[in-house]
Amino acid sequence: MSHKRIPKRKAAIAVGGVAALGAAAFLLPMANASQDNASGATAAPKTLKATGASDLAAQLQQLLGQAFAGSYYDSAKQQLVVNVVNGDNNVIVQAEQAGAVVRQVQNSTSELAAVAQTLKTKATIPGTAWAVDPKTNKVVVSADSTVTGTKWDTLESTVQSLGSNMATLKKSSGTFKTLVSGGDAIFSQVQNGTVRCSLGFNVTASDGTPAFLTAGHCGVAAKDWSDSETGQPIATVDQAQFPGNGDFSLVKYNDPTTQTTSDVNIGNGQTVAINQAVDATVGETVFRMGSTTGLHDGQVTGLDATVNFQSETDPNGVDTVTGLIQTNVCAEAGDSGGSLFTQDGGAVGMTSGGSGDCTAGGETFFQPV
């Protein structure tokens, strides 16, 4: 069995003590606990976890129909707040009995959608963004540092024409940039050549800075990483573990204002939104995305696997890694660190290594998220 990582001629794996990621306490976007088990309708607002609030919001959107004008989660009170415009009293009572805080607002969902359409038509300018803010019941328009001169004048006049009760305009620091998504190739230049791996998942580190996860053997092979083969480094390894109890790296973006996405790029302009971290289950179908071979699927065949890889630095040595997920999903060199996920957006793991290829098949192992 060969370890499908990076070509031997391109990587010099440093063997030694490295800090475990457990201390980093990183968080996947929207990785929240399930809602509490309180049951029964009550007029008092329910205390909910974020995921429970999301489920309730979807139910109330159907119940309220055209009266529904958005919702948001009050994290301080752990309550779902639902905006209602011109709502029927009986329906509002039902929403309150379901456990939500109901708030009467002025602007309907369709009116705010029309505002967004006007902005799209009249103010589609590089460096701008807009979104409905349910807390203010308005569309909030943002402009980065590149929006100046006539561009700013056009944007400002367009927002003003919408009315102060419909939209607001704000300046954002920095520049909106094209982002790397999960599954995309990452590169590093080392003494022996170019190291190529795959980005696993964008995350937020415990100190609040943007970062991403990839394979540990990628992180010990190279420190600085770029999103293009000849580009300047955009991220630096913060912590890495390989070999031993896992194969994972936490890599922090050099620019702390970097805006990341929580999706996985699966090719052909399509993405899968990642909404939580999940444990692997033997027999379940999973999908793997890697920068070399793209998207492939298969089944989980084992948990807590131990893999003994041929050492990259010692011809007679062995790199043993424990605690991995075993699957029959194929992978090849360069796919290391790529995303393993479920169809409904659960982050499962990152590609570590395996045998075979995507022509003959084989076994592949993944570091659990």
mmCIF file of C-alpha atoms in Angstrom:
data_model
loop_
_atom_site.group_PDB
_atom_site.id
_atom_site.type_symbol
_atom_site.label_atom_id
_atom_site.label_comp_id
_atom_site.label_asym_id
_atom_site.label_seq_id
_atom_site.Cartn_x
_atom_site.Cartn_y
_atom_site.Cartn_z
ATOM 1 C CA MET A 1 0.000 0.000 0.000
ATOM 2 C CA SER A 2 1.397 3.369 -0.951
ATOM 3 C CA HIS A 3 0.709 6.611 0.837
ATOM 4 C CA LYS A 4 -1.068 8.911 -1.583
ATOM 5 C CA ARG A 5 0.318 12.223 -0.409
ATOM 6 C CA ILE A 6 2.818 14.438 -2.181
ATOM 7 C CA PRO A 7 5.439 13.076 -4.624
ATOM 8 C CA LYS A 8 8.567 12.003 -2.722
ATOM 9 C CA ARG A 9 10.797 14.162 -4.895
ATOM 10 C CA LYS A 10 8.844 17.252 -3.861
ATOM 11 C CA ALA A 11 8.506 16.887 -0.108
ATOM 12 C CA ALA A 12 10.811 16.692 2.852
ATOM 13 C CA ILE A 13 8.690 15.594 5.813
ATOM 14 C CA ALA A 14 10.060 16.889 9.095
ATOM 15 C CA VAL A 15 9.601 14.326 11.856
ATOM 16 C CA GLY A 16 9.410 15.773 15.336
ATOM 17 C CA GLY A 17 7.207 17.082 18.096
ATOM 18 C CA VAL A 18 4.394 19.361 16.949
ATOM 19 C CA ALA A 19 1.518 20.913 18.865
ATOM 20 C CA ALA A 20 -1.853 19.174 18.640
ATOM 21 C CA LEU A 21 -4.793 21.043 17.130
ATOM 22 C CA GLY A 22 -6.945 20.292 20.140
ATOM 23 C CA ALA A 23 -5.542 23.357 21.875
ATOM 24 C CA ALA A 24 -6.594 25.558 18.976
ATOM 25 C CA ALA A 25 -10.284 25.019 19.686
ATOM 26 C CA PHE A 26 -11.179 25.992 16.129
ATOM 27 C CA LEU A 27 -14.793 26.281 15.124
ATOM 28 C CA LEU A 28 -16.437 25.385 11.865
ATOM 29 C CA PRO A 29 -18.942 27.985 10.740
ATOM 30 C CA MET A 30 -22.369 27.205 12.224
ATOM 31 C CA ALA A 31 -21.140 24.080 14.024
ATOM 32 C CA ASN A 32 -23.698 24.262 16.836
ATOM 33 C CA ALA A 33 -25.279 21.889 19.276
ATOM 34 C CA SER A 34 -28.748 20.531 18.599
ATOM 35 C CA GLN A 35 -31.820 22.226 19.961
ATOM 36 C CA ASP A 36 -33.003 21.428 23.434
ATOM 37 C CA ASN A 37 -35.681 18.860 24.002
ATOM 38 C CA ALA A 38 -38.334 21.142 25.394
ATOM 39 C CA SER A 39 -41.693 20.148 23.995
ATOM 40 C CA GLY A 40 -45.185 21.553 23.954
ATOM 41 C CA ALA A 41 -46.426 24.900 22.664
ATOM 42 C CA THR A 42 -46.176 27.851 25.019
ATOM 43 C CA ALA A 43 -46.748 31.590 24.739
ATOM 44 C CA ALA A 44 -43.328 32.252 26.265
ATOM 45 C CA PRO A 45 -40.400 32.327 23.784
ATOM 46 C CA LYS A 46 -38.399 29.109 23.710
ATOM 47 C CA THR A 47 -34.734 28.934 24.581
ATOM 48 C CA LEU A 48 -33.064 27.456 21.507
ATOM 49 C CA LYS A 49 -29.682 26.535 20.164
ATOM 50 C CA ALA A 50 -28.836 28.146 16.828
ATOM 51 C CA THR A 51 -29.626 25.020 14.843
ATOM 52 C CA GLY A 52 -32.973 24.660 16.593
ATOM 53 C CA ALA A 53 -33.763 28.274 15.837
ATOM 54 C CA SER A 54 -32.993 27.684 12.174
ATOM 55 C CA ASP A 55 -35.414 24.762 12.061
ATOM 56 C CA LEU A 56 -38.135 26.803 13.749
ATOM 57 C CA ALA A 57 -37.611 29.721 11.361
ATOM 58 C CA ALA A 58 -38.140 27.444 8.379
ATOM 59 C CA GLN A 59 -41.384 26.156 9.877
ATOM 60 C CA LEU A 60 -42.669 29.648 10.638
ATOM 61 C CA GLN A 61 -41.819 30.929 7.168
ATOM 62 C CA GLN A 62 -44.285 28.413 5.804
ATOM 63 C CA LEU A 63 -46.851 29.229 8.486
ATOM 64 C CA LEU A 64 -46.684 33.018 8.038
ATOM 65 C CA GLY A 65 -46.502 33.021 4.245
ATOM 66 C CA GLN A 66 -46.428 36.551 2.794
ATOM 67 C CA ALA A 67 -46.432 38.012 6.307
ATOM 68 C CA PHE A 68 -42.973 36.540 6.992
ATOM 69 C CA ALA A 69 -40.320 39.262 6.679
ATOM 70 C CA GLY A 70 -37.217 37.456 7.828
ATOM 71 C CA SER A 71 -35.888 36.245 11.148
ATOM 72 C CA TYR A 72 -32.749 36.171 13.252
ATOM 73 C CA TYR A 73 -31.299 34.412 16.278
ATOM 74 C CA ASP A 74 -30.862 36.434 19.444
ATOM 75 C CA SER A 75 -27.772 34.734 20.822
ATOM 76 C CA ALA A 76 -27.834 36.664 24.096
ATOM 77 C CA LYS A 77 -31.361 35.497 24.923
ATOM 78 C CA GLN A 78 -31.124 32.310 22.809
ATOM 79 C CA GLN A 79 -34.400 33.111 21.127
ATOM 80 C CA LEU A 80 -35.670 33.228 17.562
ATOM 81 C CA VAL A 81 -37.005 36.615 16.483
ATOM 82 C CA VAL A 82 -39.436 36.562 13.540
ATOM 83 C CA ASN A 83 -40.357 39.686 11.579
ATOM 84 C CA VAL A 84 -43.994 39.978 10.543
ATOM 85 C CA VAL A 85 -45.620 42.548 8.236
ATOM 86 C CA ASN A 86 -49.413 42.870 7.979
ATOM 87 C CA GLY A 87 -49.851 39.528 9.644
ATOM 88 C CA ASP A 88 -53.107 37.837 10.593
ATOM 89 C CA ASN A 89 -53.496 37.870 14.374
ATOM 90 C CA ASN A 90 -54.342 34.174 14.533
ATOM 91 C CA VAL A 91 -51.188 33.282 12.602
ATOM 92 C CA ILE A 92 -49.084 35.543 14.816
ATOM 93 C CA VAL A 93 -50.458 33.818 17.904
ATOM 94 C CA GLN A 94 -49.498 30.471 16.399
ATOM 95 C CA ALA A 95 -45.959 31.744 15.813
ATOM 96 C CA GLU A 96 -45.726 32.884 19.431
ATOM 97 C CA GLN A 97 -47.078 29.572 20.659
ATOM 98 C CA ALA A 98 -44.417 27.824 18.580
ATOM 99 C CA GLY A 99 -41.812 29.610 20.683
ATOM 100 C CA ALA A 100 -40.705 32.609 18.609
ATOM 101 C CA VAL A 101 -40.525 36.285 19.481
ATOM 102 C CA VAL A 102 -42.776 38.035 16.937
ATOM 103 C CA ARG A 103 -41.884 41.584 15.845
ATOM 104 C CA GLN A 104 -44.020 43.854 13.652
ATOM 105 C CA VAL A 105 -41.940 45.542 10.895
ATOM 106 C CA GLN A 106 -42.567 47.861 7.953
ATOM 107 C CA ASN A 107 -40.778 46.286 4.989
ATOM 108 C CA SER A 108 -41.897 42.998 3.486
ATOM 109 C CA THR A 109 -39.615 40.347 2.029
ATOM 110 C CA SER A 110 -40.762 41.175 -1.499
ATOM 111 C CA GLU A 111 -40.082 44.906 -0.992
ATOM 112 C CA LEU A 112 -36.558 44.216 0.240
ATOM 113 C CA ALA A 113 -36.013 41.837 -2.671
ATOM 114 C CA ALA A 114 -37.011 44.641 -5.035
ATOM 115 C CA VAL A 115 -34.411 46.892 -3.394
ATOM 116 C CA ALA A 116 -31.733 44.272 -4.021
ATOM 117 C CA GLN A 117 -32.828 43.985 -7.644
ATOM 118 C CA THR A 118 -32.546 47.754 -8.107
ATOM 119 C CA LEU A 119 -29.032 47.688 -6.687
ATOM 120 C CA LYS A 120 -28.139 44.853 -9.039
ATOM 121 C CA THR A 121 -29.402 46.852 -12.022
ATOM 122 C CA LYS A 122 -28.010 50.267 -11.143
ATOM 123 C CA ALA A 123 -25.053 49.688 -8.856
ATOM 124 C CA THR A 124 -23.278 46.460 -9.780
ATOM 125 C CA ILE A 125 -19.843 47.914 -9.038
ATOM 126 C CA PRO A 126 -16.687 45.936 -8.143
ATOM 127 C CA GLY A 127 -16.051 46.183 -4.428
ATOM 128 C CA THR A 128 -19.690 46.430 -3.375
ATOM 129 C CA ALA A 129 -22.002 44.047 -1.566
ATOM 130 C CA TRP A 130 -25.487 44.054 -0.103
ATOM 131 C CA ALA A 131 -27.717 41.897 2.003
ATOM 132 C CA VAL A 132 -30.987 42.065 3.918
ATOM 133 C CA ASP A 133 -30.468 42.773 7.614
ATOM 134 C CA PRO A 134 -33.495 41.386 9.481
ATOM 135 C CA LYS A 135 -32.491 43.240 12.653
ATOM 136 C CA THR A 136 -32.948 46.623 10.973
ATOM 137 C CA ASN A 137 -35.473 45.374 8.393
ATOM 138 C CA LYS A 138 -33.388 47.077 5.700
ATOM 139 C CA VAL A 139 -30.905 46.242 2.959
ATOM 140 C CA VAL A 140 -27.354 47.051 4.099
ATOM 141 C CA VAL A 141 -25.015 48.044 1.262
ATOM 142 C CA SER A 142 -21.236 47.803 1.740
ATOM 143 C CA ALA A 143 -18.447 49.364 -0.298
ATOM 144 C CA ASP A 144 -14.769 48.505 0.045
ATOM 145 C CA SER A 145 -11.755 50.810 -0.259
ATOM 146 C CA THR A 146 -11.702 50.615 -4.077
ATOM 147 C CA VAL A 147 -15.120 52.271 -4.456
ATOM 148 C CA THR A 148 -14.224 55.941 -4.883
ATOM 149 C CA GLY A 149 -14.927 58.884 -7.198
ATOM 150 C CA THR A 150 -17.749 58.381 -9.684
ATOM 151 C CA LYS A 151 -18.246 54.797 -8.481
ATOM 152 C CA TRP A 152 -18.992 55.998 -4.976
ATOM 153 C CA ASP A 153 -21.228 58.783 -6.288
ATOM 154 C CA THR A 154 -23.269 56.292 -8.330
ATOM 155 C CA LEU A 155 -23.617 53.925 -5.407
ATOM 156 C CA GLU A 156 -24.501 56.649 -2.927
ATOM 157 C CA SER A 157 -27.143 58.213 -5.170
ATOM 158 C CA THR A 158 -28.691 54.814 -5.869
ATOM 159 C CA VAL A 159 -28.967 54.003 -2.171
ATOM 160 C CA GLN A 160 -30.403 57.431 -1.391
ATOM 161 C CA SER A 161 -33.048 56.970 -4.095
ATOM 162 C CA LEU A 162 -34.277 53.851 -2.314
ATOM 163 C CA GLY A 163 -35.176 55.781 0.834
ATOM 164 C CA SER A 164 -33.596 55.787 4.289
ATOM 165 C CA ASN A 165 -36.233 53.398 5.582
ATOM 166 C CA MET A 166 -35.280 50.777 2.961
ATOM 167 C CA ALA A 167 -31.477 50.774 2.666
ATOM 168 C CA THR A 168 -28.310 52.003 4.355
ATOM 169 C CA LEU A 169 -24.767 52.437 3.034
ATOM 170 C CA LYS A 170 -21.514 51.720 4.852
ATOM 171 C CA LYS A 171 -17.788 51.619 4.058
ATOM 172 C CA SER A 172 -15.814 48.411 4.583
ATOM 173 C CA SER A 173 -12.074 48.334 5.214
ATOM 174 C CA GLY A 174 -9.825 46.396 2.856
ATOM 175 C CA THR A 175 -10.778 44.929 -0.499
ATOM 176 C CA PHE A 176 -13.269 42.215 -1.447
ATOM 177 C CA LYS A 177 -11.243 39.427 -3.035
ATOM 178 C CA THR A 178 -11.844 36.144 -4.818
ATOM 179 C CA LEU A 179 -11.544 33.381 -2.224
ATOM 180 C CA VAL A 180 -10.192 29.840 -2.066
ATOM 181 C CA SER A 181 -12.929 27.291 -1.308
ATOM 182 C CA GLY A 182 -12.609 23.863 0.242
ATOM 183 C CA GLY A 183 -11.145 21.337 -2.190
ATOM 184 C CA ASP A 184 -9.042 23.876 -4.091
ATOM 185 C CA ALA A 185 -5.330 23.367 -4.693
ATOM 186 C CA ILE A 186 -2.772 24.968 -2.390
ATOM 187 C CA PHE A 187 0.948 25.212 -3.168
ATOM 188 C CA SER A 188 4.239 25.792 -1.393
ATOM 189 C CA GLN A 189 7.762 26.269 -2.718
ATOM 190 C CA VAL A 190 10.384 24.239 -0.851
ATOM 191 C CA GLN A 191 14.038 23.427 -1.478
ATOM 192 C CA ASN A 192 13.258 20.280 -3.449
ATOM 193 C CA GLY A 193 10.493 21.774 -5.590
ATOM 194 C CA THR A 194 6.772 22.491 -5.294
ATOM 195 C CA VAL A 195 4.503 20.889 -2.711
ATOM 196 C CA ARG A 196 0.854 20.600 -3.757
ATOM 197 C CA CYS A 197 -1.997 19.714 -1.416
ATOM 198 C CA SER A 198 -5.699 20.513 -1.118
ATOM 199 C CA LEU A 199 -7.537 22.862 1.201
ATOM 200 C CA GLY A 200 -9.897 20.989 3.498
ATOM 201 C CA PHE A 201 -12.232 23.461 5.190
ATOM 202 C CA ASN A 202 -12.125 27.141 6.003
ATOM 203 C CA VAL A 203 -12.499 27.663 9.760
ATOM 204 C CA THR A 204 -12.134 30.301 12.431
ATOM 205 C CA ALA A 205 -9.283 29.833 14.920
ATOM 206 C CA SER A 206 -9.834 30.290 18.654
ATOM 207 C CA ASP A 207 -8.314 33.777 18.491
ATOM 208 C CA GLY A 208 -10.897 34.797 15.888
ATOM 209 C CA THR A 209 -8.554 34.814 12.900
ATOM 210 C CA PRO A 210 -9.476 33.166 9.557
ATOM 211 C CA ALA A 211 -7.749 29.869 8.842
ATOM 212 C CA PHE A 212 -8.136 26.575 7.027
ATOM 213 C CA LEU A 213 -7.592 22.894 7.741
ATOM 214 C CA THR A 214 -5.497 20.574 5.617
ATOM 215 C CA ALA A 215 -3.416 17.428 6.090
ATOM 216 C CA GLY A 216 -0.727 17.359 8.743
ATOM 217 C CA HIS A 217 1.904 15.946 6.427
ATOM 218 C CA CYS A 218 1.332 18.984 4.220
ATOM 219 C CA GLY A 219 1.859 21.272 7.184
ATOM 220 C CA VAL A 220 5.137 19.676 8.233
ATOM 221 C CA ALA A 221 6.386 19.558 4.633
ATOM 222 C CA ALA A 222 6.032 23.313 4.140
ATOM 223 C CA LYS A 223 5.214 26.359 6.243
ATOM 224 C CA ASP A 224 3.999 28.962 3.753
ATOM 225 C CA TRP A 225 1.124 28.293 1.342
ATOM 226 C CA SER A 226 -0.304 29.996 -1.738
ATOM 227 C CA ASP A 227 -3.500 29.562 -3.753
ATOM 228 C CA SER A 228 -1.497 29.444 -7.011
ATOM 229 C CA GLU A 229 1.646 27.570 -8.028
ATOM 230 C CA THR A 230 3.741 30.693 -8.609
ATOM 231 C CA GLY A 231 1.884 33.106 -6.322
ATOM 232 C CA GLN A 232 2.975 34.747 -3.103
ATOM 233 C CA PRO A 233 2.137 32.974 0.183
ATOM 234 C CA ILE A 234 -1.278 33.848 1.599
ATOM 235 C CA ALA A 235 -1.240 31.624 4.701
ATOM 236 C CA THR A 236 1.173 30.220 7.273
ATOM 237 C CA VAL A 237 1.035 26.947 9.212
ATOM 238 C CA ASP A 238 0.091 27.592 12.832
ATOM 239 C CA GLN A 239 0.009 24.008 14.090
ATOM 240 C CA ALA A 240 0.548 20.615 12.469
ATOM 241 C CA GLN A 241 0.389 16.979 13.577
ATOM 242 C CA PHE A 242 2.006 14.122 11.626
ATOM 243 C CA PRO A 243 2.778 11.315 12.251
ATOM 244 C CA GLY A 244 1.214 10.100 15.486
ATOM 245 C CA ASN A 245 -2.288 10.745 16.737
ATOM 246 C CA GLY A 246 -3.677 12.306 13.586
ATOM 247 C CA ASP A 247 -2.755 13.978 10.318
ATOM 248 C CA PHE A 248 -3.946 17.567 10.421
ATOM 249 C CA SER A 249 -2.781 21.174 10.114
ATOM 250 C CA LEU A 250 -4.259 24.506 11.072
ATOM 251 C CA VAL A 251 -3.066 27.155 8.595
ATOM 252 C CA LYS A 252 -3.847 30.816 9.306
ATOM 253 C CA TYR A 253 -4.381 33.378 6.556
ATOM 254 C CA ASN A 254 -1.708 36.083 6.661
ATOM 255 C CA ASP A 255 -4.286 38.850 6.194
ATOM 256 C CA PRO A 256 -6.537 38.839 9.290
ATOM 257 C CA THR A 257 -9.298 40.584 7.285
ATOM 258 C CA THR A 258 -9.518 37.730 4.773
ATOM 259 C CA GLN A 259 -13.138 36.804 4.124
ATOM 260 C CA THR A 260 -13.567 33.052 3.797
ATOM 261 C CA THR A 261 -16.392 30.837 2.662
ATOM 262 C CA SER A 262 -17.626 27.707 4.404
ATOM 263 C CA ASP A 263 -18.404 25.850 1.181
ATOM 264 C CA VAL A 264 -16.555 23.160 -0.761
ATOM 265 C CA ASN A 265 -15.815 23.723 -4.440
ATOM 266 C CA ILE A 266 -16.887 20.549 -6.273
ATOM 267 C CA GLY A 267 -16.076 21.768 -9.779
ATOM 268 C CA ASN A 268 -18.040 23.122 -12.748
ATOM 269 C CA GLY A 269 -18.976 26.223 -10.797
ATOM 270 C CA GLN A 270 -20.815 24.246 -8.129
ATOM 271 C CA THR A 271 -20.296 24.292 -4.372
ATOM 272 C CA VAL A 272 -21.629 22.461 -1.338
ATOM 273 C CA ALA A 273 -22.368 24.571 1.729
ATOM 274 C CA ILE A 274 -20.782 23.173 4.884
ATOM 275 C CA ASN A 275 -22.914 23.876 7.939
ATOM 276 C CA GLN A 276 -21.581 21.675 10.736
ATOM 277 C CA ALA A 277 -18.963 19.147 11.763
ATOM 278 C CA VAL A 278 -20.210 15.548 11.951
ATOM 279 C CA ASP A 279 -18.832 12.196 13.053
ATOM 280 C CA ALA A 280 -18.335 9.494 10.457
ATOM 281 C CA THR A 281 -20.537 6.390 10.599
ATOM 282 C CA VAL A 282 -19.586 3.085 9.068
ATOM 283 C CA GLY A 283 -21.703 2.400 5.987
ATOM 284 C CA GLU A 284 -22.668 5.994 5.260
ATOM 285 C CA THR A 285 -22.050 7.575 1.869
ATOM 286 C CA VAL A 286 -19.446 10.338 1.843
ATOM 287 C CA PHE A 287 -17.942 12.591 -0.824
ATOM 288 C CA ARG A 288 -14.316 13.599 -1.269
ATOM 289 C CA MET A 289 -13.039 16.637 -3.134
ATOM 290 C CA GLY A 290 -9.380 16.976 -4.064
ATOM 291 C CA SER A 291 -7.456 19.277 -6.364
ATOM 292 C CA THR A 292 -5.943 16.397 -8.377
ATOM 293 C CA THR A 293 -8.851 14.040 -9.061
ATOM 294 C CA GLY A 294 -11.875 16.182 -8.234
ATOM 295 C CA LEU A 295 -15.090 14.837 -6.737
ATOM 296 C CA HIS A 296 -15.535 11.152 -5.814
ATOM 297 C CA ASP A 297 -17.858 9.287 -3.489
ATOM 298 C CA GLY A 298 -17.926 6.014 -1.577
ATOM 299 C CA GLN A 299 -18.646 4.545 1.830
ATOM 300 C CA VAL A 300 -17.058 4.672 5.258
ATOM 301 C CA THR A 301 -15.672 1.218 5.995
ATOM 302 C CA GLY A 302 -13.926 1.676 9.352
ATOM 303 C CA LEU A 303 -13.263 4.093 12.213
ATOM 304 C CA ASP A 304 -10.278 4.808 14.463
ATOM 305 C CA ALA A 305 -7.961 3.291 11.870
ATOM 306 C CA THR A 306 -4.189 3.077 12.314
ATOM 307 C CA VAL A 307 -2.082 3.455 9.182
ATOM 308 C CA ASN A 308 1.624 2.754 8.835
ATOM 309 C CA PHE A 309 3.034 4.807 6.014
ATOM 310 C CA GLN A 310 6.502 4.466 4.548
ATOM 311 C CA SER A 311 8.583 7.304 5.968
ATOM 312 C CA GLU A 312 9.337 10.093 3.515
ATOM 313 C CA THR A 313 12.615 10.889 5.257
ATOM 314 C CA ASP A 314 13.897 7.471 6.351
ATOM 315 C CA PRO A 315 13.945 4.579 3.817
ATOM 316 C CA ASN A 316 13.764 2.143 6.721
ATOM 317 C CA GLY A 317 11.316 4.128 8.796
ATOM 318 C CA VAL A 318 7.582 4.037 9.310
ATOM 319 C CA ASP A 319 5.176 6.941 9.832
ATOM 320 C CA THR A 320 2.323 5.615 11.948
ATOM 321 C CA VAL A 321 -0.902 7.594 12.158
ATOM 322 C CA THR A 322 -3.846 6.657 14.374
ATOM 323 C CA GLY A 323 -7.453 7.725 14.756
ATOM 324 C CA LEU A 324 -8.295 7.912 11.061
ATOM 325 C CA ILE A 325 -11.464 7.178 9.086
ATOM 326 C CA GLN A 326 -11.206 4.387 6.524
ATOM 327 C CA THR A 327 -13.184 4.516 3.269
ATOM 328 C CA ASN A 328 -13.293 3.048 -0.229
ATOM 329 C CA VAL A 329 -13.279 6.530 -1.794
ATOM 330 C CA CYS A 330 -10.359 6.850 -4.214
ATOM 331 C CA ALA A 331 -7.621 9.492 -3.963
ATOM 332 C CA GLU A 332 -4.289 10.344 -5.567
ATOM 333 C CA ALA A 333 -1.219 12.461 -4.900
ATOM 334 C CA GLY A 334 -2.146 16.126 -4.446
ATOM 335 C CA ASP A 335 -5.554 15.280 -2.998
ATOM 336 C CA SER A 336 -3.993 15.329 0.485
ATOM 337 C CA GLY A 337 -5.899 17.534 2.885
ATOM 338 C CA GLY A 338 -8.982 17.693 0.662
ATOM 339 C CA SER A 339 -12.519 17.763 2.023
ATOM 340 C CA LEU A 340 -14.541 14.698 3.065
ATOM 341 C CA PHE A 341 -18.181 15.637 3.587
ATOM 342 C CA THR A 342 -21.778 14.458 3.509
ATOM 343 C CA GLN A 343 -24.347 15.387 0.899
ATOM 344 C CA ASP A 344 -26.248 17.576 3.358
ATOM 345 C CA GLY A 345 -23.199 19.665 4.237
ATOM 346 C CA GLY A 346 -21.596 17.892 7.162
ATOM 347 C CA ALA A 347 -17.793 18.235 7.421
ATOM 348 C CA VAL A 348 -16.365 14.763 8.098
ATOM 349 C CA GLY A 349 -12.594 14.842 7.520
ATOM 350 C CA MET A 350 -9.516 15.645 5.425
ATOM 351 C CA THR A 351 -7.666 13.273 3.083
ATOM 352 C CA SER A 352 -4.614 11.664 4.678
ATOM 353 C CA GLY A 353 -3.464 8.857 2.357
ATOM 354 C CA GLY A 354 -4.240 5.440 0.997
ATOM 355 C CA SER A 355 -3.668 2.846 -1.662
ATOM 356 C CA GLY A 356 -4.681 2.541 -5.290
ATOM 357 C CA ASP A 357 -5.903 5.374 -7.486
ATOM 358 C CA CYS A 358 -9.069 6.649 -9.122
ATOM 359 C CA THR A 359 -8.707 4.197 -12.017
ATOM 360 C CA ALA A 360 -8.247 0.961 -10.094
ATOM 361 C CA GLY A 361 -9.796 2.093 -6.816
ATOM 362 C CA GLY A 362 -8.400 1.391 -3.381
ATOM 363 C CA GLU A 363 -8.598 2.347 0.276
ATOM 364 C CA THR A 364 -8.246 5.874 1.539
ATOM 365 C CA PHE A 365 -7.864 7.259 5.052
ATOM 366 C CA PHE A 366 -9.063 10.559 6.436
ATOM 367 C CA GLN A 367 -8.338 12.670 9.480
ATOM 368 C CA PRO A 368 -11.642 13.308 11.298
ATOM 369 C CA VAL A 369 -12.715 16.939 11.555
#
